[in-house]
Amino acid sequence: MGDRRGGRFRWAEHTGELELEIEAGSEEAVYAAAVQAMSELLEEAEEADGASRRGARAPAGATARDIAVEAPDRARLLAELLAELAFLAETEGFVPEALERLSVDGRRLEASVRGHRGDPPHLVKAVTYHRLAFDPEDEGWRTTVVLDV
Amino acid sequence: MSALRRIGDVVWEIDAAARPDMRVPARIFADDRLIDAIRQDGALEQLQNVATLPGIVEAAMAMPDAHQGYGFPVGTVAATELPDGVVSPGGVGYDINCGVRLLASELELDDVRQRLESLVHDLSRTVPAGPGRNPRHDFATADLDRVLEEGCRFLAERGLALPEDLTATESAGSLPQADASQVSPKAKQRGHDQLGTIGSGNHFLEVQVVDEVFDGAAAAAYGLRRGQVTVLIHTGSRGLGHQVCTDYVRQMDQVMAQYGISLPDRQLACAPLESPPGQAYFGAMCAAANFAWANRQAITESARAVFRRAFGDAGRLRVVYDVAHNIAKLEEHGGNMLCVHRKGATRAFGPANRETPERYRAVGQPVFIPGSMGTVSYVLAGNDAALDLSFGSTCHGAGRAMSRGEAKRARTGAEVRRELEGKGIIVRCPSSGELAEEAPSAYKDVERVVDVVHRAGLARKVARLRPVGVIKG
């Protein structure tokens, strides 16, 4: 298991959508930062929505999800991970909190994500391939992914 | 963009020679101010990328509400010629058949004013918005497949649509090429309990009043008059459509090279329409489109129930028309069969087109252009001349002018709510963040956008609708 610490993310301006940029010292830290970014996005949206819809699907406490995705390259693996998190949020009310376990073997990524069951809004329609990038930069990695919201 | 030149009153073009990979020009319908806005974000470069699609004909066209999207700019029309022309899921978008439906009542604003607050409240309780699910229309697998393959026809069989609702819907609310077997289990899992729901983002249900009539003959043909209460529904295929697009962008990204296709933006992933992946996507897209029409029909039935509760028989709601603004259609233009992608663009067929409903043949197909939240919307009529100008297409809305982050920094949701309520608009939206993101100031001026469309001859103004109640997710 590599070093998943030290990844940083930010949301860049985009006219209609949300663009996520991540810089990290290792590939593993990129995926960890991506999970944190989705966590922040969904928790903020859940909080903003919560006052009026509290009780529609009451939080059920801590839980975890095992995720397995395949893709032909790193950038697509990242997109698939985020897409799976968006799918779990919409269909199961799963709000991710942190990446607990990660295994990346070429074209396959397996992960365990800790989170909680809540009532997140259906904020992320999809993860696009527009400007999708996961490239080495300096001594680390830099990624870009645009979410359709 | 030094290659951009004006070629008409409100028409601009970047010649195909501007880039070696462009197959056709990039053409933009805009006035001076709108073209400046379009130049600010990445929309022009994205439009030039669209112009590289295999089989594209005439031009990659941007409507006056165009803005940066992902792959295609939002507000684009691109037609590819069969048999080799491609279909691109990104050219339809994730919200397949996002569109607009207008309902007309026989009520005047004075008839409803005293009960407007309770009417909007009842609508917000009856029509789920935001992440809402709709257990009343949670279809088991076999029935969901029928919704996908038959669209509004299946709802009519279930007593949820009148025959005249279907004839007042684009493509009668049912595309025959739909193939439920090409829709993934994941897509069905996302969508099975979302029929009859609005969703979130810029989707809404609005109670409005006809504020102004510009074309008396067309308004009369559409059954619209000044002071009349109407309902506008803006939503699409929800999670089901989003997943269909996700599935097929993924698939086409993987197989594109087998067809010798290489593109400047991965989100433009495509395949020849008549290839197996092209046919699979088209069948799934048509199925998702049918789901969206069924969705707007189910919401119509909910709205009818609310108006009946409030006004009895006097609260009847008639479907004026229903238009898609994220879709790909097989259409014949100039004797050639084309796959016309409309991504944030609306079909606008004129009187001569056989797809224009018979009741509207004298004036042309209705087109609905919603403004931003709290601003006016427009009813337009399609022009025959638009066939030669834009494959019979026009804009779809006001178009975003600023990012969601900028919008939230500029105004709080509470400020936006106060502004709307100050105009006498009753607002039901649980999310302050979303109110801020969808503030009128985050969008272009819909009046300017519609004016360009009118000047360009793409469609002509018929009526203006003013909101009095807004329900958002």
PDB file of N, CA and C in Angstrom, chain A residues 13 20-21 25 32 37 39 53 56-57 62 65-66 70 74 77 81 92 104 119 125 133-134 143:
ATOM      1  N   GLU A  13     -12.994  26.760 -11.649  1.00  0.00           N
ATOM      2  CA  GLU A  13     -14.185  27.381 -12.234  1.00  0.00           C
ATOM      3  C   GLU A  13     -14.503  26.760 -13.589  1.00  0.00           C
ATOM      4  N   LEU A  20     -12.542  19.236 -11.121  1.00  0.00           N
ATOM      5  CA  LEU A  20     -11.740  18.825  -9.971  1.00  0.00           C
ATOM      6  C   LEU A  20     -10.281  18.706 -10.386  1.00  0.00           C
ATOM      7  N   GLU A  21      -9.412  19.380  -9.677  1.00  0.00           N
ATOM      8  CA  GLU A  21      -7.972  19.281  -9.931  1.00  0.00           C
ATOM      9  C   GLU A  21      -7.302  18.712  -8.675  1.00  0.00           C
ATOM     10  N   GLY A  25       1.616  13.463  -4.284  1.00  0.00           N
ATOM     11  CA  GLY A  25       2.958  12.914  -4.426  1.00  0.00           C
ATOM     12  C   GLY A  25       2.973  11.490  -4.936  1.00  0.00           C
ATOM     13  N   ALA A  32      -6.978   8.896  -3.005  1.00  0.00           N
ATOM     14  CA  ALA A  32      -7.464   9.288  -1.671  1.00  0.00           C
ATOM     15  C   ALA A  32      -8.033  10.704  -1.706  1.00  0.00           C
ATOM     16  N   ALA A  37     -12.539  14.652  -2.036  1.00  0.00           N
ATOM     17  CA  ALA A  37     -13.236  15.703  -2.784  1.00  0.00           C
ATOM     18  C   ALA A  37     -14.714  15.370  -2.924  1.00  0.00           C
ATOM     19  N   SER A  39     -16.370  13.439  -0.981  1.00  0.00           N
ATOM     20  CA  SER A  39     -16.920  13.531   0.373  1.00  0.00           C
ATOM     21  C   SER A  39     -17.316  14.966   0.687  1.00  0.00           C
ATOM     22  N   ARG A  53     -35.255  18.679   4.355  1.00  0.00           N
ATOM     23  CA  ARG A  53     -35.634  17.309   4.006  1.00  0.00           C
ATOM     24  C   ARG A  53     -35.212  16.317   5.072  1.00  0.00           C
ATOM     25  N   ALA A  56     -36.239  12.500   5.470  1.00  0.00           N
ATOM     26  CA  ALA A  56     -36.674  11.819   4.258  1.00  0.00           C
ATOM     27  C   ALA A  56     -35.981  10.474   4.171  1.00  0.00           C
ATOM     28  N   ARG A  57     -34.689  10.440   4.471  1.00  0.00           N
ATOM     29  CA  ARG A  57     -34.008   9.161   4.620  1.00  0.00           C
ATOM     30  C   ARG A  57     -32.987   9.392   5.724  1.00  0.00           C
ATOM     31  N   ALA A  62     -22.339   4.753  10.388  1.00  0.00           N
ATOM     32  CA  ALA A  62     -21.152   4.442   9.614  1.00  0.00           C
ATOM     33  C   ALA A  62     -21.343   3.174   8.795  1.00  0.00           C
ATOM     34  N   ARG A  65     -18.088   0.706   1.707  1.00  0.00           N
ATOM     35  CA  ARG A  65     -18.390   0.054   0.437  1.00  0.00           C
ATOM     36  C   ARG A  65     -17.104  -0.428  -0.209  1.00  0.00           C
ATOM     37  N   ASP A  66     -17.158  -1.620  -0.737  1.00  0.00           N
ATOM     38  CA  ASP A  66     -16.056  -2.142  -1.541  1.00  0.00           C
ATOM     39  C   ASP A  66     -16.331  -1.827  -2.994  1.00  0.00           C
ATOM     40  N   GLU A  70     -12.593  -1.291 -13.573  1.00  0.00           N
ATOM     41  CA  GLU A  70     -11.547  -1.565 -14.546  1.00  0.00           C
ATOM     42  C   GLU A  70     -11.566  -0.510 -15.625  1.00  0.00           C
ATOM     43  N   ARG A  74      -4.931   5.125 -16.320  1.00  0.00           N
ATOM     44  CA  ARG A  74      -5.083   5.725 -14.983  1.00  0.00           C
ATOM     45  C   ARG A  74      -6.224   6.730 -14.935  1.00  0.00           C
ATOM     46  N   LEU A  77      -9.437   5.085 -14.801  1.00  0.00           N
ATOM     47  CA  LEU A  77      -9.652   4.446 -13.493  1.00  0.00           C
ATOM     48  C   LEU A  77     -10.167   5.473 -12.486  1.00  0.00           C
ATOM     49  N   LEU A  81     -13.754   5.387 -10.596  1.00  0.00           N
ATOM     50  CA  LEU A  81     -13.903   5.429  -9.137  1.00  0.00           C
ATOM     51  C   LEU A  81     -14.911   6.500  -8.744  1.00  0.00           C
ATOM     52  N   GLU A  92     -27.901   4.457  -3.109  1.00  0.00           N
ATOM     53  CA  GLU A  92     -27.896   3.915  -1.750  1.00  0.00           C
ATOM     54  C   GLU A  92     -27.775   4.997  -0.679  1.00  0.00           C
ATOM     55  N   VAL A 104      -4.245  -1.047  -6.743  1.00  0.00           N
ATOM     56  CA  VAL A 104      -4.304  -0.737  -8.169  1.00  0.00           C
ATOM     57  C   VAL A 104      -3.327  -1.653  -8.882  1.00  0.00           C
ATOM     58  N   ASP A 119     -28.584  11.174   3.066  1.00  0.00           N
ATOM     59  CA  ASP A 119     -29.593  11.547   2.080  1.00  0.00           C
ATOM     60  C   ASP A 119     -29.016  12.620   1.165  1.00  0.00           C
ATOM     61  N   LYS A 125     -24.360  14.120 -11.825  1.00  0.00           N
ATOM     62  CA  LYS A 125     -25.036  13.303 -12.839  1.00  0.00           C
ATOM     63  C   LYS A 125     -24.064  12.282 -13.412  1.00  0.00           C
ATOM     64  N   ALA A 133      -7.436  13.940 -17.235  1.00  0.00           N
ATOM     65  CA  ALA A 133      -5.981  13.773 -17.282  1.00  0.00           C
ATOM     66  C   ALA A 133      -5.486  13.251 -15.950  1.00  0.00           C
ATOM     67  N   PHE A 134      -4.443  12.440 -16.007  1.00  0.00           N
ATOM     68  CA  PHE A 134      -3.796  11.886 -14.795  1.00  0.00           C
ATOM     69  C   PHE A 134      -2.351  11.684 -15.208  1.00  0.00           C
ATOM     70  N   THR A 143      -3.958  15.694 -11.735  1.00  0.00           N
ATOM     71  CA  THR A 143      -5.121  15.171 -12.450  1.00  0.00           C
ATOM     72  C   THR A 143      -6.172  16.254 -12.621  1.00  0.00           C
TER      73      THR A 143
END
